[in-house]
Short mmCIF file of N, CA, C and O and ligand atoms in Angstrom, two decimals:
data_model
loop_
_atom_site.label_atom_id
_atom_site.label_comp_id
_atom_site.label_asym_id
_atom_site.label_seq_id
_atom_site.Cartn_x
_atom_site.Cartn_y
_atom_site.Cartn_z
N MET A 1326 71.45 123.79 77.80
CA MET A 1326 70.94 122.46 78.18
C MET A 1326 72.00 121.37 77.99
O MET A 1326 72.18 120.51 78.81
N GLY A 1327 72.64 121.52 76.83
CA GLY A 1327 73.67 120.53 76.51
C GLY A 1327 74.74 120.49 77.57
O GLY A 1327 75.20 119.42 77.96
N SER A 1328 75.05 121.67 78.12
CA SER A 1328 76.12 121.69 79.13
C SER A 1328 75.65 121.06 80.44
O SER A 1328 76.45 120.45 81.15
N VAL A 1329 74.31 121.19 80.79
CA VAL A 1329 73.78 120.58 82.03
C VAL A 1329 73.86 119.06 81.92
O VAL A 1329 74.28 118.37 82.84
N ARG A 1330 73.42 118.56 80.74
CA ARG A 1330 73.48 117.11 80.53
C ARG A 1330 74.93 116.60 80.66
O ARG A 1330 75.22 115.61 81.27
N GLY A 1331 75.79 117.40 80.08
CA GLY A 1331 77.22 117.07 80.15
C GLY A 1331 77.71 117.04 81.58
O GLY A 1331 78.46 116.16 81.98
N LEU A 1332 77.21 117.99 82.37
CA LEU A 1332 77.60 118.07 83.78
C LEU A 1332 77.13 116.84 84.55
O LEU A 1332 77.86 116.26 85.34
N GLY A 1333 75.87 116.43 84.24
CA GLY A 1333 75.30 115.23 84.87
C GLY A 1333 76.18 114.01 84.65
O GLY A 1333 76.46 113.24 85.55
N LYS A 1334 76.65 113.91 83.44
CA LYS A 1334 77.51 112.77 83.09
C LYS A 1334 78.80 112.80 83.90
O LYS A 1334 79.35 111.79 84.28
N LEU A 1335 79.25 114.04 84.14
CA LEU A 1335 80.50 114.19 84.88
C LEU A 1335 80.31 113.91 86.38
O LEU A 1335 81.15 113.31 87.03
N VAL A 1336 79.14 114.37 86.93
CA VAL A 1336 78.90 114.27 88.37
C VAL A 1336 78.58 112.84 88.79
O VAL A 1336 79.11 112.36 89.78
N ARG A 1337 77.73 112.15 88.04
CA ARG A 1337 77.30 110.81 88.45
C ARG A 1337 78.44 109.80 88.63
O ARG A 1337 78.53 109.20 89.69
N PRO A 1338 79.32 109.72 87.65
CA PRO A 1338 80.41 108.75 87.87
C PRO A 1338 81.26 109.11 89.08
O PRO A 1338 81.72 108.24 89.80
N ALA A 1339 81.41 110.43 89.34
CA ALA A 1339 82.22 110.84 90.49
C ALA A 1339 81.56 110.40 91.78
O ALA A 1339 82.22 109.89 92.68
N ALA A 1340 80.19 110.58 91.89
CA ALA A 1340 79.46 110.17 93.10
C ALA A 1340 79.56 108.66 93.27
O ALA A 1340 79.75 108.16 94.38
N TRP A 1341 79.42 107.96 92.17
CA TRP A 1341 79.50 106.50 92.22
C TRP A 1341 80.88 106.07 92.71
O TRP A 1341 81.02 105.21 93.55
N THR A 1342 81.88 106.74 92.23
CA THR A 1342 83.25 106.42 92.63
C THR A 1342 83.44 106.69 94.12
O THR A 1342 84.08 105.91 94.82
N LEU A 1343 82.83 107.78 94.62
CA LEU A 1343 82.95 108.12 96.04
C LEU A 1343 82.31 107.03 96.91
O LEU A 1343 82.88 106.57 97.89
N ASN A 1344 81.10 106.57 96.50
CA ASN A 1344 80.43 105.48 97.24
C ASN A 1344 81.27 104.21 97.21
O ASN A 1344 81.40 103.52 98.21
N GLN A 1345 81.80 103.97 96.04
CA GLN A 1345 82.62 102.76 95.88
C GLN A 1345 83.85 102.85 96.80
O GLN A 1345 84.21 101.87 97.45
N ARG A 1346 84.42 104.06 96.87
CA ARG A 1346 85.59 104.26 97.73
C ARG A 1346 85.23 104.02 99.19
O ARG A 1346 85.97 103.40 99.93
N ARG A 1347 84.02 104.51 99.60
CA ARG A 1347 83.57 104.31 101.00
C ARG A 1347 83.42 102.83 101.29
O ARG A 1347 83.80 102.35 102.34
N ASP A 1348 82.82 102.10 100.32
CA ASP A 1348 82.63 100.65 100.50
C ASP A 1348 83.97 99.96 100.68
O ASP A 1348 84.13 99.13 101.57
N ILE A 1349 84.91 100.30 99.83
CA ILE A 1349 86.23 99.66 99.89
C ILE A 1349 86.91 100.01 101.20
O ILE A 1349 87.50 99.15 101.86
N THR A 1350 86.78 101.28 101.63
CA THR A 1350 87.41 101.71 102.88
C THR A 1350 86.84 100.95 104.06
O THR A 1350 87.58 100.47 104.92
N SER A 1351 85.50 100.79 104.12
CA SER A 1351 84.92 100.08 105.26
C SER A 1351 85.25 98.59 105.19
O SER A 1351 85.46 97.95 106.21
N TRP A 1352 85.33 98.06 103.99
CA TRP A 1352 85.71 96.66 103.82
C TRP A 1352 87.14 96.45 104.32
O TRP A 1352 87.42 95.52 105.07
N LEU A 1353 88.03 97.36 103.94
CA LEU A 1353 89.43 97.25 104.38
C LEU A 1353 89.54 97.38 105.90
O LEU A 1353 90.28 96.65 106.53
N ALA A 1354 88.77 98.34 106.47
CA ALA A 1354 88.82 98.56 107.92
C ALA A 1354 88.34 97.32 108.67
O ALA A 1354 88.83 97.00 109.75
N GLN A 1355 87.35 96.63 108.06
CA GLN A 1355 86.79 95.43 108.69
C GLN A 1355 87.81 94.27 108.68
O GLN A 1355 87.98 93.58 109.67
N TRP A 1356 88.47 94.10 107.54
CA TRP A 1356 89.38 92.96 107.38
C TRP A 1356 90.80 93.26 107.81
O TRP A 1356 91.57 92.37 108.14
N PHE A 1357 91.16 94.54 107.79
CA PHE A 1357 92.53 94.92 108.18
C PHE A 1357 92.43 96.06 109.19
O PHE A 1357 92.72 97.21 108.88
N PRO A 1358 91.98 95.76 110.43
CA PRO A 1358 91.80 96.81 111.43
C PRO A 1358 93.10 97.54 111.74
O PRO A 1358 94.16 96.93 111.75
N LYS A 1359 92.96 98.86 111.96
CA LYS A 1359 94.16 99.67 112.24
C LYS A 1359 94.79 99.28 113.57
O LYS A 1359 95.98 99.27 113.72
N THR A 1360 93.91 99.00 114.55
CA THR A 1360 94.43 98.57 115.85
C THR A 1360 94.33 97.06 115.92
O THR A 1360 93.24 96.50 115.96
N PRO A 1361 95.46 96.39 115.91
CA PRO A 1361 95.41 94.93 115.94
C PRO A 1361 94.90 94.39 117.27
O PRO A 1361 95.04 95.03 118.31
N ALA A 1362 94.30 93.22 117.21
CA ALA A 1362 93.82 92.55 118.43
C ALA A 1362 95.03 92.07 119.22
O ALA A 1362 96.13 91.97 118.69
N LYS A 1363 94.80 91.78 120.50
CA LYS A 1363 95.90 91.24 121.31
C LYS A 1363 96.03 89.74 121.03
O LYS A 1363 95.02 89.06 120.86
N PRO A 1364 97.25 89.24 121.06
CA PRO A 1364 97.41 87.79 120.94
C PRO A 1364 96.75 87.11 122.14
O PRO A 1364 96.69 87.70 123.22
N VAL A 1365 96.25 85.92 121.94
CA VAL A 1365 95.65 85.17 123.05
C VAL A 1365 96.53 83.97 123.39
O VAL A 1365 97.31 83.50 122.57
N VAL A 1366 96.40 83.50 124.62
CA VAL A 1366 97.18 82.34 125.07
C VAL A 1366 96.57 81.09 124.42
O VAL A 1366 95.42 80.74 124.70
N ALA A 1367 97.34 80.46 123.56
CA ALA A 1367 96.83 79.25 122.89
C ALA A 1367 97.01 78.05 123.82
O ALA A 1367 96.09 77.27 124.05
N LEU A 1368 98.21 77.92 124.35
CA LEU A 1368 98.55 76.84 125.29
C LEU A 1368 99.53 77.41 126.32
O LEU A 1368 100.01 78.53 126.14
N LYS A 1369 99.82 76.63 127.35
CA LYS A 1369 100.73 77.14 128.39
C LYS A 1369 102.05 76.40 128.47
O LYS A 1369 102.79 76.52 129.45
N THR A 1370 102.30 75.59 127.47
CA THR A 1370 103.60 74.91 127.38
C THR A 1370 104.05 74.97 125.92
O THR A 1370 103.21 75.01 125.01
N PRO A 1371 105.36 74.96 125.70
CA PRO A 1371 105.84 75.03 124.31
C PRO A 1371 105.60 73.73 123.56
O PRO A 1371 105.34 72.69 124.19
N ILE A 1372 105.70 73.78 122.26
CA ILE A 1372 105.60 72.57 121.44
C ILE A 1372 106.96 72.35 120.79
O ILE A 1372 107.53 73.28 120.20
N LYS A 1373 107.45 71.11 120.95
CA LYS A 1373 108.74 70.79 120.33
C LYS A 1373 108.51 70.34 118.90
O LYS A 1373 107.66 69.47 118.65
N VAL A 1374 109.27 70.93 118.01
CA VAL A 1374 109.17 70.56 116.60
C VAL A 1374 110.57 70.46 116.01
O VAL A 1374 111.50 71.13 116.49
N GLU A 1375 110.69 69.66 114.97
CA GLU A 1375 111.96 69.61 114.27
C GLU A 1375 111.89 70.55 113.08
O GLU A 1375 111.06 70.35 112.17
N LEU A 1376 112.74 71.57 113.10
CA LEU A 1376 112.81 72.49 111.97
C LEU A 1376 113.79 71.91 110.96
O LEU A 1376 114.80 71.33 111.35
N VAL A 1377 113.47 72.05 109.70
CA VAL A 1377 114.34 71.52 108.65
C VAL A 1377 115.08 72.68 107.97
O VAL A 1377 114.45 73.68 107.58
N ALA A 1378 116.38 72.55 107.89
CA ALA A 1378 117.22 73.60 107.31
C ALA A 1378 116.70 74.05 105.94
O ALA A 1378 116.37 73.22 105.09
N GLY A 1379 116.59 75.36 105.78
CA GLY A 1379 116.17 75.93 104.50
C GLY A 1379 114.66 76.06 104.34
O GLY A 1379 114.18 76.72 103.42
N LYS A 1380 113.91 75.42 105.23
CA LYS A 1380 112.45 75.47 105.12
C LYS A 1380 111.90 76.72 105.82
O LYS A 1380 112.43 77.15 106.84
N THR A 1381 110.85 77.29 105.23
CA THR A 1381 110.24 78.49 105.80
C THR A 1381 109.00 78.10 106.60
O THR A 1381 108.20 77.26 106.16
N TYR A 1382 108.85 78.72 107.77
CA TYR A 1382 107.73 78.43 108.66
C TYR A 1382 106.98 79.72 108.98
O TYR A 1382 107.55 80.81 108.91
N ARG A 1383 105.72 79.56 109.34
CA ARG A 1383 104.92 80.73 109.75
C ARG A 1383 104.40 80.46 111.16
O ARG A 1383 103.46 79.67 111.35
N TRP A 1384 105.05 81.08 112.12
CA TRP A 1384 104.68 80.90 113.53
C TRP A 1384 103.44 81.76 113.83
O TRP A 1384 103.38 82.95 113.46
N CYS A 1385 102.48 81.16 114.51
CA CYS A 1385 101.24 81.88 114.85
C CYS A 1385 101.52 82.92 115.92
O CYS A 1385 101.96 82.58 117.02
N VAL A 1386 101.26 84.16 115.60
CA VAL A 1386 101.44 85.27 116.52
C VAL A 1386 100.17 85.52 117.33
O VAL A 1386 100.21 85.89 118.49
N CYS A 1387 99.02 85.29 116.69
CA CYS A 1387 97.74 85.69 117.29
C CYS A 1387 97.22 84.72 118.35
O CYS A 1387 96.39 85.10 119.17
N GLY A 1388 97.67 83.48 118.31
CA GLY A 1388 97.23 82.49 119.30
C GLY A 1388 95.90 81.84 118.94
O GLY A 1388 95.39 81.02 119.70
N ARG A 1389 95.36 82.14 117.78
CA ARG A 1389 94.04 81.62 117.42
C ARG A 1389 94.10 80.41 116.49
O ARG A 1389 93.07 79.82 116.17
N SER A 1390 95.29 80.05 116.04
CA SER A 1390 95.44 78.92 115.13
C SER A 1390 95.09 77.60 115.83
O SER A 1390 95.42 77.41 117.01
N LYS A 1391 94.48 76.72 115.08
CA LYS A 1391 94.18 75.37 115.60
C LYS A 1391 95.34 74.44 115.30
O LYS A 1391 95.28 73.25 115.63
N LYS A 1392 96.35 74.95 114.61
CA LYS A 1392 97.52 74.12 114.27
C LYS A 1392 98.76 74.67 114.95
O LYS A 1392 99.80 74.86 114.33
N GLN A 1393 98.67 74.93 116.27
CA GLN A 1393 99.80 75.48 117.03
C GLN A 1393 101.03 74.58 116.89
O GLN A 1393 100.88 73.38 116.80
N PRO A 1394 102.20 75.15 116.81
CA PRO A 1394 102.51 76.57 116.98
C PRO A 1394 102.47 77.37 115.68
O PRO A 1394 102.88 78.53 115.67
N PHE A 1395 101.98 76.74 114.62
CA PHE A 1395 102.01 77.41 113.31
C PHE A 1395 100.67 78.04 112.94
O PHE A 1395 99.62 77.71 113.49
N CYS A 1396 100.75 78.95 112.01
CA CYS A 1396 99.59 79.71 111.54
C CYS A 1396 98.69 78.85 110.66
O CYS A 1396 99.19 78.09 109.82
N ASP A 1397 97.39 78.95 110.86
CA ASP A 1397 96.43 78.26 109.97
C ASP A 1397 95.52 79.26 109.26
O ASP A 1397 94.50 78.87 108.68
N GLY A 1398 95.85 80.52 109.33
CA GLY A 1398 95.05 81.55 108.64
C GLY A 1398 93.97 82.18 109.51
O GLY A 1398 93.31 83.12 109.08
N SER A 1399 93.82 81.69 110.74
CA SER A 1399 92.77 82.22 111.62
C SER A 1399 92.94 83.70 111.91
O SER A 1399 91.96 84.42 112.11
N HIS A 1400 94.19 84.17 111.94
CA HIS A 1400 94.42 85.60 112.22
C HIS A 1400 93.67 86.47 111.23
O HIS A 1400 93.19 87.53 111.57
N PHE A 1401 93.54 85.99 110.00
CA PHE A 1401 92.85 86.75 108.96
C PHE A 1401 91.34 86.60 109.08
O PHE A 1401 90.61 87.59 109.13
N PHE A 1402 90.87 85.35 109.19
CA PHE A 1402 89.43 85.12 109.22
C PHE A 1402 88.77 85.64 110.49
O PHE A 1402 87.59 85.93 110.51
N LYS A 1403 89.57 85.77 111.56
CA LYS A 1403 89.04 86.34 112.80
C LYS A 1403 89.32 87.83 112.88
O LYS A 1403 89.11 88.45 113.92
N ARG A 1404 89.80 88.38 111.79
CA ARG A 1404 90.00 89.83 111.63
C ARG A 1404 90.80 90.45 112.77
O ARG A 1404 90.39 91.45 113.36
N THR A 1405 91.95 89.84 113.07
CA THR A 1405 92.75 90.31 114.20
C THR A 1405 93.66 91.48 113.83
O THR A 1405 94.14 92.19 114.71
N GLY A 1406 93.96 91.63 112.56
CA GLY A 1406 94.92 92.65 112.15
C GLY A 1406 96.36 92.22 112.45
O GLY A 1406 97.28 93.01 112.31
N LEU A 1407 96.54 90.98 112.86
CA LEU A 1407 97.88 90.45 113.15
C LEU A 1407 98.33 89.58 111.98
O LEU A 1407 97.52 89.14 111.17
N SER A 1408 99.62 89.33 111.94
CA SER A 1408 100.18 88.48 110.89
C SER A 1408 101.13 87.47 111.52
O SER A 1408 101.73 87.75 112.56
N PRO A 1409 101.30 86.33 110.86
CA PRO A 1409 102.23 85.34 111.41
C PRO A 1409 103.68 85.81 111.28
O PRO A 1409 103.98 86.70 110.49
N LEU A 1410 104.55 85.22 112.05
CA LEU A 1410 105.98 85.50 111.96
C LEU A 1410 106.60 84.46 111.03
O LEU A 1410 106.60 83.27 111.35
N LYS A 1411 107.09 84.93 109.90
CA LYS A 1411 107.69 84.04 108.91
C LYS A 1411 109.18 83.94 109.19
O LYS A 1411 109.84 84.97 109.37
N PHE A 1412 109.67 82.72 109.26
CA PHE A 1412 111.11 82.58 109.46
C PHE A 1412 111.62 81.34 108.74
O PHE A 1412 110.88 80.40 108.48
N LYS A 1413 112.91 81.39 108.41
CA LYS A 1413 113.54 80.29 107.69
C LYS A 1413 114.52 79.59 108.63
O LYS A 1413 115.33 80.27 109.27
N ALA A 1414 114.43 78.28 108.70
CA ALA A 1414 115.33 77.53 109.58
C ALA A 1414 116.73 77.52 108.97
O ALA A 1414 116.89 77.24 107.78
N GLN A 1415 117.72 77.88 109.79
CA GLN A 1415 119.11 77.91 109.33
C GLN A 1415 119.74 76.52 109.37
O GLN A 1415 120.65 76.22 108.62
N GLU A 1416 119.23 75.69 110.29
CA GLU A 1416 119.76 74.32 110.39
C GLU A 1416 118.64 73.39 110.82
O GLU A 1416 117.62 73.83 111.36
N THR A 1417 118.84 72.10 110.60
CA THR A 1417 117.86 71.12 111.03
C THR A 1417 118.11 70.83 112.51
O THR A 1417 119.22 70.45 112.89
N ARG A 1418 117.10 71.10 113.32
CA ARG A 1418 117.26 70.87 114.77
C ARG A 1418 115.90 70.90 115.46
O ARG A 1418 114.93 71.45 114.93
N MET A 1419 115.88 70.30 116.65
CA MET A 1419 114.67 70.32 117.47
C MET A 1419 114.63 71.64 118.22
O MET A 1419 115.64 72.07 118.77
N VAL A 1420 113.47 72.27 118.24
CA VAL A 1420 113.31 73.53 118.98
C VAL A 1420 111.98 73.49 119.73
O VAL A 1420 111.08 72.73 119.38
N ALA A 1421 111.89 74.33 120.76
CA ALA A 1421 110.64 74.48 121.50
C ALA A 1421 110.03 75.81 121.07
O ALA A 1421 110.62 76.87 121.31
N LEU A 1422 108.88 75.74 120.40
CA LEU A 1422 108.24 76.97 119.92
C LEU A 1422 107.14 77.40 120.91
O LEU A 1422 106.42 76.56 121.46
N CYS A 1423 107.05 78.68 121.10
CA CYS A 1423 106.11 79.26 122.07
C CYS A 1423 104.66 79.12 121.61
O CYS A 1423 104.34 79.31 120.43
N THR A 1424 103.80 78.78 122.55
CA THR A 1424 102.36 78.70 122.26
C THR A 1424 101.57 79.67 123.14
O THR A 1424 100.39 79.88 122.91
N CYS A 1425 102.25 80.21 124.16
CA CYS A 1425 101.53 81.14 125.06
C CYS A 1425 101.51 82.54 124.47
O CYS A 1425 100.74 83.39 124.90
N LYS A 1426 102.38 82.77 123.48
CA LYS A 1426 102.48 84.04 122.74
C LYS A 1426 103.00 85.19 123.58
O LYS A 1426 102.83 86.35 123.23
N ALA A 1427 103.63 84.87 124.69
CA ALA A 1427 104.18 85.91 125.56
C ALA A 1427 105.70 85.93 125.54
O ALA A 1427 106.32 86.74 126.23
N THR A 1428 106.31 85.05 124.77
CA THR A 1428 107.77 85.00 124.72
C THR A 1428 108.38 86.32 124.25
O THR A 1428 107.77 87.03 123.44
N GLN A 1429 109.55 86.60 124.75
CA GLN A 1429 110.29 87.79 124.29
C GLN A 1429 111.24 87.41 123.16
O GLN A 1429 111.93 88.27 122.62
N LYS A 1430 111.28 86.12 122.83
CA LYS A 1430 112.17 85.67 121.75
C LYS A 1430 111.39 84.87 120.71
O LYS A 1430 111.70 83.70 120.46
N PRO A 1431 110.33 85.47 120.14
CA PRO A 1431 109.53 84.71 119.18
C PRO A 1431 110.36 84.26 117.98
O PRO A 1431 111.25 84.97 117.56
N PRO A 1432 110.12 83.07 117.46
CA PRO A 1432 109.03 82.15 117.79
C PRO A 1432 109.38 81.17 118.93
O PRO A 1432 108.61 80.27 119.21
N TYR A 1433 110.58 81.33 119.53
CA TYR A 1433 111.05 80.34 120.49
C TYR A 1433 110.53 80.59 121.90
O TYR A 1433 110.33 81.73 122.31
N CYS A 1434 110.33 79.50 122.61
CA CYS A 1434 109.93 79.60 124.01
C CYS A 1434 111.12 80.13 124.81
O CYS A 1434 112.24 79.67 124.63
N ASP A 1435 110.86 81.09 125.67
CA ASP A 1435 111.92 81.63 126.53
C ASP A 1435 111.59 81.40 128.01
O ASP A 1435 112.21 81.99 128.88
N GLY A 1436 110.59 80.58 128.26
CA GLY A 1436 110.22 80.26 129.64
C GLY A 1436 109.16 81.16 130.24
O GLY A 1436 108.70 80.91 131.36
N THR A 1437 108.74 82.18 129.51
CA THR A 1437 107.72 83.11 130.03
C THR A 1437 106.42 82.40 130.40
O THR A 1437 105.69 82.85 131.28
N HIS A 1438 106.15 81.26 129.75
CA HIS A 1438 104.89 80.54 130.03
C HIS A 1438 104.82 80.08 131.49
O HIS A 1438 103.75 79.80 131.99
N LYS A 1439 105.99 80.02 132.15
CA LYS A 1439 106.01 79.60 133.56
C LYS A 1439 105.59 80.72 134.51
O LYS A 1439 105.39 80.48 135.70
N SER A 1440 105.47 81.93 133.99
CA SER A 1440 105.12 83.06 134.85
C SER A 1440 103.69 82.91 135.37
O SER A 1440 102.84 82.25 134.76
N GLU A 1441 103.45 83.55 136.51
CA GLU A 1441 102.13 83.49 137.13
C GLU A 1441 101.07 84.07 136.20
O GLU A 1441 99.96 83.55 136.10
N GLN A 1442 101.44 85.13 135.51
CA GLN A 1442 100.49 85.79 134.61
C GLN A 1442 99.96 84.84 133.52
O GLN A 1442 98.77 84.78 133.26
N VAL A 1443 100.89 84.07 132.94
CA VAL A 1443 100.47 83.13 131.90
C VAL A 1443 99.73 81.95 132.52
O VAL A 1443 98.67 81.54 132.03
N GLN A 1444 100.25 81.42 133.61
CA GLN A 1444 99.64 80.25 134.23
C GLN A 1444 98.22 80.53 134.75
O GLN A 1444 97.39 79.65 134.77
N LYS A 1445 97.96 81.77 135.13
CA LYS A 1445 96.63 82.12 135.62
C LYS A 1445 95.67 82.55 134.51
O LYS A 1445 94.46 82.69 134.73
N ALA A 1446 96.22 82.76 133.32
CA ALA A 1446 95.37 83.23 132.20
C ALA A 1446 94.48 82.09 131.69
O ALA A 1446 94.82 80.91 131.81
N GLU A 1447 93.36 82.47 131.12
CA GLU A 1447 92.47 81.48 130.52
C GLU A 1447 92.94 81.22 129.09
O GLU A 1447 93.32 82.18 128.39
N LEU A 1448 92.88 79.98 128.67
CA LEU A 1448 93.24 79.68 127.29
C LEU A 1448 92.28 80.41 126.37
O LEU A 1448 91.08 80.49 126.64
N GLY A 1449 92.83 80.97 125.30
CA GLY A 1449 91.99 81.71 124.36
C GLY A 1449 91.75 83.15 124.75
O GLY A 1449 91.03 83.87 124.06
N SER A 1450 92.36 83.59 125.88
CA SER A 1450 92.20 84.98 126.31
C SER A 1450 93.53 85.70 126.21
O SER A 1450 94.59 85.09 126.35
N PRO A 1451 93.48 87.02 126.03
CA PRO A 1451 94.74 87.78 126.02
C PRO A 1451 95.29 87.91 127.42
O PRO A 1451 94.54 87.77 128.39
N LEU A 1452 96.55 88.21 127.54
CA LEU A 1452 97.14 88.42 128.87
C LEU A 1452 96.77 89.77 129.43
O LEU A 1452 96.58 90.71 128.70
FE1 FES B 1602 97.67 83.09 114.32
FE2 FES B 1602 97.90 83.15 111.66
S1 FES B 1602 96.53 81.97 112.84
S2 FES B 1602 99.01 84.27 113.11
FE1 FES B 1603 105.48 80.80 125.49
FE2 FES B 1603 107.19 79.15 126.67
S1 FES B 1603 105.37 78.65 125.62
S2 FES B 1603 107.30 81.27 126.50
#
């Protein structure tokens, strides 16, 4: 009998741990999806900003930020699985940062926003 009781003590915490693991796994899958969402077109023209030498910036990759062209945390709260692009300015200068999220030279605008695909896209939608 003593050994059965002992076994119960051993089994219950293990089952509890398994449930807890499932909860954590589904929570992680919800907040950090394996397949990231597509970036959406925030705007169709770049935003000019003055970068300050030595300062670190977080460019919005997902297109969902309300503080374009920079990240406001929406990528996380909207569970996109995307992350901002962190970069440090090497010099103080004016730059045009991409808001359409289709540039091939992130975070900088490379003119891709002028393409028919971007111009015909709906704001807030992926390409
Ligand atoms: Fe778009 Fe953070 S809000 S990357
Ligand atoms: Fe995206 Fe110009 S705004 S490439």
